[in-house]
Backbone as CSV, one residue per row, in Angstrom:
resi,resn,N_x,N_y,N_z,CA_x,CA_y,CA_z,C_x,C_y,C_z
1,UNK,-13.801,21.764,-11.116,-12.876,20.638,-11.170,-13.440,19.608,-12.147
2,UNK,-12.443,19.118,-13.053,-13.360,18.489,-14.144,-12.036,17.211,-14.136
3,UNK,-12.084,16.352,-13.124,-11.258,15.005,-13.028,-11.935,13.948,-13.336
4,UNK,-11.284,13.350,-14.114,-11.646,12.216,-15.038,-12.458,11.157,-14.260
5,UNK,-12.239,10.970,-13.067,-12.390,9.472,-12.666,-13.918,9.985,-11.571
6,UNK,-14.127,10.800,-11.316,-15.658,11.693,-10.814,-16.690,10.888,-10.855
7,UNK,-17.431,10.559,-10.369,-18.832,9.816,-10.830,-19.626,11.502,-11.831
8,UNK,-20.359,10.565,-12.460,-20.741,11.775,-13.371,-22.560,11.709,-12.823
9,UNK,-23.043,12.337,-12.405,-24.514,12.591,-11.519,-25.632,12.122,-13.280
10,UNK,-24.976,12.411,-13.939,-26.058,11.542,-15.231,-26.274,10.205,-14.849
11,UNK,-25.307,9.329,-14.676,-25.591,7.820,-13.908,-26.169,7.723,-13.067
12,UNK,-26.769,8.829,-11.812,-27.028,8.557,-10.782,-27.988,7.239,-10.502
13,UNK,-28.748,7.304,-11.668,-29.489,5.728,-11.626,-28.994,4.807,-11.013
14,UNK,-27.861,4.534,-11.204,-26.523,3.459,-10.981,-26.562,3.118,-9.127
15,UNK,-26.891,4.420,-8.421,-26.917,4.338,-7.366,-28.107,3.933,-6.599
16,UNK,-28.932,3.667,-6.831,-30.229,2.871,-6.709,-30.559,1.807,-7.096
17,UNK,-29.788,0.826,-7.889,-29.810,-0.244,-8.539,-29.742,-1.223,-7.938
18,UNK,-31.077,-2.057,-7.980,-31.526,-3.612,-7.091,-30.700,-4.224,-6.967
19,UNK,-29.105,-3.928,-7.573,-28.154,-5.207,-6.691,-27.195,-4.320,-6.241
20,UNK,-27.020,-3.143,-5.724,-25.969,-2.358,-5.191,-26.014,-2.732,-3.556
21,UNK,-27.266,-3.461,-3.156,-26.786,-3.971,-2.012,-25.591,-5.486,-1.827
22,UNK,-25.654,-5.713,-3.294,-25.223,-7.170,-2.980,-23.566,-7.218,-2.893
23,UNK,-23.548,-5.560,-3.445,-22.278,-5.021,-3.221,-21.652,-4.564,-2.419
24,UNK,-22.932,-3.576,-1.989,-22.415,-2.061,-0.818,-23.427,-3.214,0.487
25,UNK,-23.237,-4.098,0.917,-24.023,-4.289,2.031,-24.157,-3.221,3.456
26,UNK,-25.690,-2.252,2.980,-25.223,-1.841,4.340,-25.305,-1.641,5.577
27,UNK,-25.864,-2.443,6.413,-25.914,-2.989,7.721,-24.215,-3.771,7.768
28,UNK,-23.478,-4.715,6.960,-22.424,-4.987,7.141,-21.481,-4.082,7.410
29,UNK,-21.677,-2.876,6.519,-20.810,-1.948,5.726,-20.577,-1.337,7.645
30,UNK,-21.652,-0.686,7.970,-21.839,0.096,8.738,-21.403,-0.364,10.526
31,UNK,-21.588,-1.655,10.541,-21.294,-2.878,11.726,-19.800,-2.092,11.897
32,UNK,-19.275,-2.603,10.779,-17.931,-2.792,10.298,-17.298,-1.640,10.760
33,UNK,-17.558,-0.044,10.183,-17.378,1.400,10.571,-17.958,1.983,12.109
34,UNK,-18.459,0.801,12.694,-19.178,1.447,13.890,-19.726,2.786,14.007
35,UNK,-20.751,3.061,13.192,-21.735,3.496,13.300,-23.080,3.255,14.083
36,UNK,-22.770,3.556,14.954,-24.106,3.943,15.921,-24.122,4.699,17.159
37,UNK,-25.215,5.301,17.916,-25.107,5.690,19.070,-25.651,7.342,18.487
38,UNK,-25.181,8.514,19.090,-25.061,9.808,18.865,-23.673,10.338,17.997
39,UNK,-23.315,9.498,17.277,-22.472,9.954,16.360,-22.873,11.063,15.028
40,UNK,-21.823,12.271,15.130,-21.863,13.146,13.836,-20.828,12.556,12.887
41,UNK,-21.324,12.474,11.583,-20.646,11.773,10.699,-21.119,12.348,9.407
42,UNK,-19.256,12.666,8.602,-19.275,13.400,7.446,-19.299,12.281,6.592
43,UNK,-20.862,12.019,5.850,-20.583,11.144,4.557,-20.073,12.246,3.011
44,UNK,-18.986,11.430,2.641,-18.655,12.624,2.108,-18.235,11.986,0.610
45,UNK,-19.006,12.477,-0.327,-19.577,12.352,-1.653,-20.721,11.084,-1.435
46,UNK,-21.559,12.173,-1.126,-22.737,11.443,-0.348,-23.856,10.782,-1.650
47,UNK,-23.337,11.181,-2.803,-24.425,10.738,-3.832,-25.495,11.290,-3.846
48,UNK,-26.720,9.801,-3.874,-27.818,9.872,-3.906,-28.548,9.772,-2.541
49,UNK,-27.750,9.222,-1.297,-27.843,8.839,0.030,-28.129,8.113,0.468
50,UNK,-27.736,6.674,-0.729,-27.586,5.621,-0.302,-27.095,4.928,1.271
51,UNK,-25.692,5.658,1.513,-25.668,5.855,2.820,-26.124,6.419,4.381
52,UNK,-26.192,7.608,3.906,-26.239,8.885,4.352,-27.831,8.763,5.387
53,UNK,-28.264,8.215,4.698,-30.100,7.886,5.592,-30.423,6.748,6.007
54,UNK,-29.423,5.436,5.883,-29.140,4.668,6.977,-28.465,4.741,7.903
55,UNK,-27.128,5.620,7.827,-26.700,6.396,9.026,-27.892,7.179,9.806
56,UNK,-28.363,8.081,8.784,-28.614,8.811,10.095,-30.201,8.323,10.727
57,UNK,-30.542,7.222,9.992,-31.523,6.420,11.156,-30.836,5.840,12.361
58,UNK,-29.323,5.584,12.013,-28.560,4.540,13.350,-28.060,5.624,14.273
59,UNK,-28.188,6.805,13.850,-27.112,8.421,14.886,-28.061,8.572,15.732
60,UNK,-28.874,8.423,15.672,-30.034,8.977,16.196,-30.090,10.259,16.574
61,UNK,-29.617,10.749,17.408,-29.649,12.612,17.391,-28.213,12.789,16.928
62,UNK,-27.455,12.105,16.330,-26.424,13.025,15.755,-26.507,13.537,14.853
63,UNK,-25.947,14.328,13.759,-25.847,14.926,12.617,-25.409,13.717,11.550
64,UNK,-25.517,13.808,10.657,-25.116,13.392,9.419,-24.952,14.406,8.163
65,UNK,-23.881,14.875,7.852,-23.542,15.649,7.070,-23.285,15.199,5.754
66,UNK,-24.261,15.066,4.615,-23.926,14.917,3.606,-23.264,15.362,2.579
67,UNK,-22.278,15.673,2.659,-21.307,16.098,1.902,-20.803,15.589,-0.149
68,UNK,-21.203,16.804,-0.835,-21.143,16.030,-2.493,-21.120,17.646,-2.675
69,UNK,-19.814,17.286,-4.219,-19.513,18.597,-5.177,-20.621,18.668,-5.886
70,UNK,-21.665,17.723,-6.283,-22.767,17.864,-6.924,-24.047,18.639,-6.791
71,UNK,-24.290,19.594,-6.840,-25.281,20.231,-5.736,-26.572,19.033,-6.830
72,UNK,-26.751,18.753,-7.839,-27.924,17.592,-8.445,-27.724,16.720,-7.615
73,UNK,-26.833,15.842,-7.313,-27.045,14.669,-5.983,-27.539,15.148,-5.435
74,UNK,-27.224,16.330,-4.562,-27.678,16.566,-2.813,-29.379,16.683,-3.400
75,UNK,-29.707,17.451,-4.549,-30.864,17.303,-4.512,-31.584,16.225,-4.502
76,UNK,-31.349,14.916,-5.165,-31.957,13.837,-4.971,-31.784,13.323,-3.202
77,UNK,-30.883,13.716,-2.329,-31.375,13.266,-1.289,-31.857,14.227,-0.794
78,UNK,-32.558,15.417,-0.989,-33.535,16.165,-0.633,-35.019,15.778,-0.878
79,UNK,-34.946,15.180,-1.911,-36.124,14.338,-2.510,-36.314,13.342,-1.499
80,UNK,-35.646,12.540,-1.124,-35.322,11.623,-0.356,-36.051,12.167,1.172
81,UNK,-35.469,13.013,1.723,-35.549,13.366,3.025,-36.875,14.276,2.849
82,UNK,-37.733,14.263,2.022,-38.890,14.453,1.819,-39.993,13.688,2.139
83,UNK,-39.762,12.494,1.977,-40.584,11.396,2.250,-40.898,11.410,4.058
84,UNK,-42.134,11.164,4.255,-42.988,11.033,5.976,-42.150,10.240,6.905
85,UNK,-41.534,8.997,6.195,-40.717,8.301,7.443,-39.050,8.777,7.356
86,UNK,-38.573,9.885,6.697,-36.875,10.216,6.061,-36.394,10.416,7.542
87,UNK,-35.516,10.281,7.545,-35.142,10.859,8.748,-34.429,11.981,9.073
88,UNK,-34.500,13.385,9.944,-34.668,14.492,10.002,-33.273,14.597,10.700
89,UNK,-32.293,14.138,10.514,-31.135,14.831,11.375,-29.949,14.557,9.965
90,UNK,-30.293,14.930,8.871,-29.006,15.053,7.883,-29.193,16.551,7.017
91,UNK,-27.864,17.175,7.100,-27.585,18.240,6.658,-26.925,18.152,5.354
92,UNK,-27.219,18.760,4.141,-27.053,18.973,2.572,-25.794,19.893,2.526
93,UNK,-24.603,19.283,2.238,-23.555,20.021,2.112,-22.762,20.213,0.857
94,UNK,-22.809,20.991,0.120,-21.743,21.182,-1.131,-20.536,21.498,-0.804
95,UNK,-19.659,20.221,-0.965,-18.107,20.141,-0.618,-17.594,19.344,-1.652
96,UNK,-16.582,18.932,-1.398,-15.613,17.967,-1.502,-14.662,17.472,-0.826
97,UNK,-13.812,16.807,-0.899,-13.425,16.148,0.267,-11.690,16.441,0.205
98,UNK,-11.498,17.702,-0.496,-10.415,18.555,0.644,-10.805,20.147,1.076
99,UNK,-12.359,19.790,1.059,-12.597,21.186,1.421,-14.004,21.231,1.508
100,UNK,-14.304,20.419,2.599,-15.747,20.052,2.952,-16.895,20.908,3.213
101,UNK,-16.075,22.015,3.740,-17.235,23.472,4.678,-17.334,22.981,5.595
102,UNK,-17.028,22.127,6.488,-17.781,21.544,7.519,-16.610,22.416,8.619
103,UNK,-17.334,22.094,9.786,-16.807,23.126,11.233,-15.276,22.101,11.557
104,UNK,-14.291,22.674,12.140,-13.263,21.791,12.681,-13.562,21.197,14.129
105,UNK,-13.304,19.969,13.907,-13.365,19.214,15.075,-15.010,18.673,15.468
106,UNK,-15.772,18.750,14.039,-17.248,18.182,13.880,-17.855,16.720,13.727
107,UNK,-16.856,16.213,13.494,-17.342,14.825,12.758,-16.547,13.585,13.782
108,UNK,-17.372,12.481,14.224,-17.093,11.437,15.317,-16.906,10.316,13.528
109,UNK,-17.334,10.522,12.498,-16.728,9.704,11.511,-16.777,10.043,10.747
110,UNK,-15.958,9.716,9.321,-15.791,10.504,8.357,-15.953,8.876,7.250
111,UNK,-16.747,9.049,6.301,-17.447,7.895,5.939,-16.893,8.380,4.297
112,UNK,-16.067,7.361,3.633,-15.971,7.346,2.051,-17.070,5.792,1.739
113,UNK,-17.654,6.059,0.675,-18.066,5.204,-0.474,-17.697,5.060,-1.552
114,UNK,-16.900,4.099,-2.805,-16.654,3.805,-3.558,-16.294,5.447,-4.262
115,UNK,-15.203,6.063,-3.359,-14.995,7.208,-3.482,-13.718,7.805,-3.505
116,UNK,-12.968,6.942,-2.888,-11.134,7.495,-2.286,-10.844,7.238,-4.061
117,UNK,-10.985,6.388,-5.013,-10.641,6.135,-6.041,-10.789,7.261,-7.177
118,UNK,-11.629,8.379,-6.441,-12.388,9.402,-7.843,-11.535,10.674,-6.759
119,UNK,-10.704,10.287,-5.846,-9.829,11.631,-5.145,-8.720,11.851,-5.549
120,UNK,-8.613,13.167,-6.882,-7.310,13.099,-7.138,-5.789,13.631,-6.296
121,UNK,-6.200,14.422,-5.205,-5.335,14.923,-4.066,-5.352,14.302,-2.980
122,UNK,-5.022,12.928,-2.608,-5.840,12.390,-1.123,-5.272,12.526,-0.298
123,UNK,-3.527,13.160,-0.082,-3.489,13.778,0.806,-4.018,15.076,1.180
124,UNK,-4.636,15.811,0.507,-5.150,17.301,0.736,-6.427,16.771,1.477
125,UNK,-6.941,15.629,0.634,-8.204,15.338,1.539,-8.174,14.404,3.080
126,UNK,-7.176,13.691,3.425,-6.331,13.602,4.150,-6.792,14.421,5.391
127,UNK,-5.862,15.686,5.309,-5.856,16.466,6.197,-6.512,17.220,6.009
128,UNK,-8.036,17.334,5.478,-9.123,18.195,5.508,-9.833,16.956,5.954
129,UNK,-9.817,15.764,6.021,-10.370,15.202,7.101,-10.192,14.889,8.596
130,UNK,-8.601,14.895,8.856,-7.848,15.529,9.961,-8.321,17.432,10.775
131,UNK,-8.658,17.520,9.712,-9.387,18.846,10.346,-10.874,18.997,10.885
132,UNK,-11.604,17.851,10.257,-12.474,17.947,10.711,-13.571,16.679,12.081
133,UNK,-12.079,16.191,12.088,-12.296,15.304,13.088,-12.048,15.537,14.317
134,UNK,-12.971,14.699,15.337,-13.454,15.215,15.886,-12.224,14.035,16.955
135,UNK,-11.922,14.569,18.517,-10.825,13.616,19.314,-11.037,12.071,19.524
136,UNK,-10.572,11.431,18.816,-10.920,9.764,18.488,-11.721,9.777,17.435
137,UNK,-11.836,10.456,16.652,-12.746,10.193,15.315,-12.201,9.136,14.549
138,UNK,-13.450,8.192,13.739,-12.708,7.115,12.626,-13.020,7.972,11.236
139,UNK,-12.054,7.246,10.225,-12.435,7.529,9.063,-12.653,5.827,8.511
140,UNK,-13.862,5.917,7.587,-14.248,4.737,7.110,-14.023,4.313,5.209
141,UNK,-13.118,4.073,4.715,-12.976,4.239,3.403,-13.422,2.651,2.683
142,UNK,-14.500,2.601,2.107,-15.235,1.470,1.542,-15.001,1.771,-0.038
143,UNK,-13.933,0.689,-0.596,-13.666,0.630,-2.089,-13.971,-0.355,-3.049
144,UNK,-13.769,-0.524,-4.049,-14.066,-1.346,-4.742,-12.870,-2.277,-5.195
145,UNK,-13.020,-3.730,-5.046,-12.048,-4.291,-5.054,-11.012,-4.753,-6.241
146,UNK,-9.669,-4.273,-6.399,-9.361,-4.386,-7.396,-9.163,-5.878,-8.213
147,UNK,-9.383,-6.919,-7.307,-9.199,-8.842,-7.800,-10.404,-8.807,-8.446
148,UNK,-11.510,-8.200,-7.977,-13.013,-8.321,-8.632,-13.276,-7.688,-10.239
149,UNK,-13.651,-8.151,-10.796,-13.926,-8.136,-12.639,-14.842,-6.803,-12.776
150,UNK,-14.880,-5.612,-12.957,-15.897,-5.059,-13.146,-16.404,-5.207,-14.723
151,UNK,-18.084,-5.069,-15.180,-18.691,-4.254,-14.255,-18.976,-4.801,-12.667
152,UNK,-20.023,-4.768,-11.723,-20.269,-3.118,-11.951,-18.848,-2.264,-11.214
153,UNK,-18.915,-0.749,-11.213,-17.840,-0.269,-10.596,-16.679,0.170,-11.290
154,UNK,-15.607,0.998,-11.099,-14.696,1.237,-11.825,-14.124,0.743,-12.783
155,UNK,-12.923,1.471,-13.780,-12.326,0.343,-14.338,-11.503,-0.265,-13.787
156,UNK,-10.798,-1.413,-13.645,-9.750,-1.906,-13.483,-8.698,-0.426,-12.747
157,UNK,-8.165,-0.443,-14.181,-7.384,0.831,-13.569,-7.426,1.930,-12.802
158,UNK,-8.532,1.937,-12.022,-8.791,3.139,-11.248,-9.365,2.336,-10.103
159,UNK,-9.330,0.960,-9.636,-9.478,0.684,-8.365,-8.340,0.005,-7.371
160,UNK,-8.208,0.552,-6.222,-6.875,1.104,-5.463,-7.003,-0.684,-4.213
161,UNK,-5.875,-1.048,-4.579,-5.521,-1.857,-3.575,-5.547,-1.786,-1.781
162,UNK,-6.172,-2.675,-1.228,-6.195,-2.164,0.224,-5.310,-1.769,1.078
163,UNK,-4.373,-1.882,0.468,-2.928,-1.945,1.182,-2.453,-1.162,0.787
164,UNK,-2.995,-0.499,-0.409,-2.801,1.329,-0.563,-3.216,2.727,0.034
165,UNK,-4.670,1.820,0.480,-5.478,2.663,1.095,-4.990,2.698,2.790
166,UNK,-4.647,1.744,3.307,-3.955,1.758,4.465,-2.616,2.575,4.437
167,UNK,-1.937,2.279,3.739,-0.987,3.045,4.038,-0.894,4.535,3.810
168,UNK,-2.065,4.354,2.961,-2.335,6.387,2.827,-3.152,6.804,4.187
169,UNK,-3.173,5.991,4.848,-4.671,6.371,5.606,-3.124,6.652,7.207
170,UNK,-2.310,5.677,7.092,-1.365,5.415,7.835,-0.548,6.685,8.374
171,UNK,-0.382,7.005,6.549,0.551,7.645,6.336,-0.027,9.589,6.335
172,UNK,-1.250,9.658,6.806,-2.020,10.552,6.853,-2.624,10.745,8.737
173,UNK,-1.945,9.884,9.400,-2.008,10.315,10.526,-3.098,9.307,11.509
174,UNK,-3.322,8.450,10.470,-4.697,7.405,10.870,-4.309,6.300,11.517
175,UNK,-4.091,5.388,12.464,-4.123,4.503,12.620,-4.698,3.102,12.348
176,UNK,-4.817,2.271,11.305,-5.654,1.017,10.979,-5.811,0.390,12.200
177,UNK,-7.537,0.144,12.250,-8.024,-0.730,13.010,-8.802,-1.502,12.505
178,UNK,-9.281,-1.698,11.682,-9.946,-2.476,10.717,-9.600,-2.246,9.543
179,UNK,-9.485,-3.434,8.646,-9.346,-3.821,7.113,-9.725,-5.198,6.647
180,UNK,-10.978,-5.228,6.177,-11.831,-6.043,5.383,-12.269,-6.095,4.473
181,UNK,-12.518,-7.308,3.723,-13.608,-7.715,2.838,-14.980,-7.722,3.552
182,UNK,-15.718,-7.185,2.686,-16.928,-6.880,3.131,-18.290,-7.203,2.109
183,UNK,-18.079,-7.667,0.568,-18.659,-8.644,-0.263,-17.573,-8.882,-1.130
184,UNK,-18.122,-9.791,-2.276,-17.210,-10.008,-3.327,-16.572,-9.059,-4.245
185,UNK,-16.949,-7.845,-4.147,-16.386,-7.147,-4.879,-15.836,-5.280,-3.930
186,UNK,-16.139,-5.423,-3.035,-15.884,-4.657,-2.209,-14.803,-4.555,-0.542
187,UNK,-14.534,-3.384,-0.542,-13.449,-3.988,1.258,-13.961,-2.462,1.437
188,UNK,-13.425,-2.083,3.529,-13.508,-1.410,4.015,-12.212,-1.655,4.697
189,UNK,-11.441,-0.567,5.043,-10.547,-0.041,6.163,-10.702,1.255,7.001
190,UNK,-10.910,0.769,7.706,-11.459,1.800,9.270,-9.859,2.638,9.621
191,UNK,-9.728,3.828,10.069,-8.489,4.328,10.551,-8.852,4.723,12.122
192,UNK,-8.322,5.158,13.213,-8.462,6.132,14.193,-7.477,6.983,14.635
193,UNK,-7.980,8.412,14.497,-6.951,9.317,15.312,-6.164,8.855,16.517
């Protein structure tokens, strides 16, 4: 699949960068998605695992499924989960996000990052996240805000209004329970089965 709007894993630098918290806050991010407890949760275009290993310090024995078409990302959070203190309950998955590999009815959340925007089928991914949710599962879609000036982050034209993302999320079987701003250049909308 060679879609234009993809993060391209040559940048991956980009995803480690001393102010991507001031963006992606994520203790806010995560408050926000209710993440915690024994939750399994599909981060899905998991990157570098920026996310993915602060989750799964907060799951504590749940799974965290890192999910990326990149098999070079997943390796950098293999690198990652190498390190003495990483934490040992996240699984390396080559997917994408209408066709994850993951088991049906696996995931208590289904976690996007600055990601629904680089999905060119989102209803296919939609209901390949409907498939893999689990009874009351959330899906968590964290975008980049389109009022905000990039850099950093998409162009203009490729970042999706919140009220788009709700109603796809709506209109995909999700219920909105949360929709926020979450820094200056970022929002989250939470759905539930």
């Amino acid at each position: 699949m060679n879609y234009e709007r993809r993060f391209n894993p040559n940048s991956k630098a980009k995803l480690d960068s001393p102010d991507r918290g001031e963006h992606f806050p994520v203790d806010a991010i995560l408050d926000a998605a209710g993440v915690c407890g024994m939750l399994n949760v599909a981060d899905i275009g998991a990157g570098g695992g920026y996310f993915a290993l602060p989750i799964a310090r907060r799951v504590g024995h749940g799974t965290v499924f890192a999910v990326d078409i990149s098999a070079e990302m997943l390796e950098v959070i293999r690198g990652k989960l190498a390190a003495a203190d990483a934490p040992k309950n996240v699984e390396l998955v080559v997917g994408e996000d209408s066709a994850t590999g993951l088991a049906e009815a696996s995931c208590d959340l289904i976690f996007l990052s600055a990601v629904w925007h680089e999905i060119e089928d989102q209803a296919a991914a939609l209901r390949e996240f409907s498939r893999i949710a689990a009874p009351n599962a959330k899906l968590a879609i964290v975008e980049w805000r389109p009022d905000a000036t990039p850099p950093p982050g998409p162009p203009q034209e490729h970042r999706i209004p919140r009220d788009k993302v709700e109603k796809a999320m709506e209109e995909g079987g999700w219920a909105v329970v949360k929709s926020d701003v979450v820094s200056a250049t970022t929002y989250i909308v939470v759905g539930q089965r």
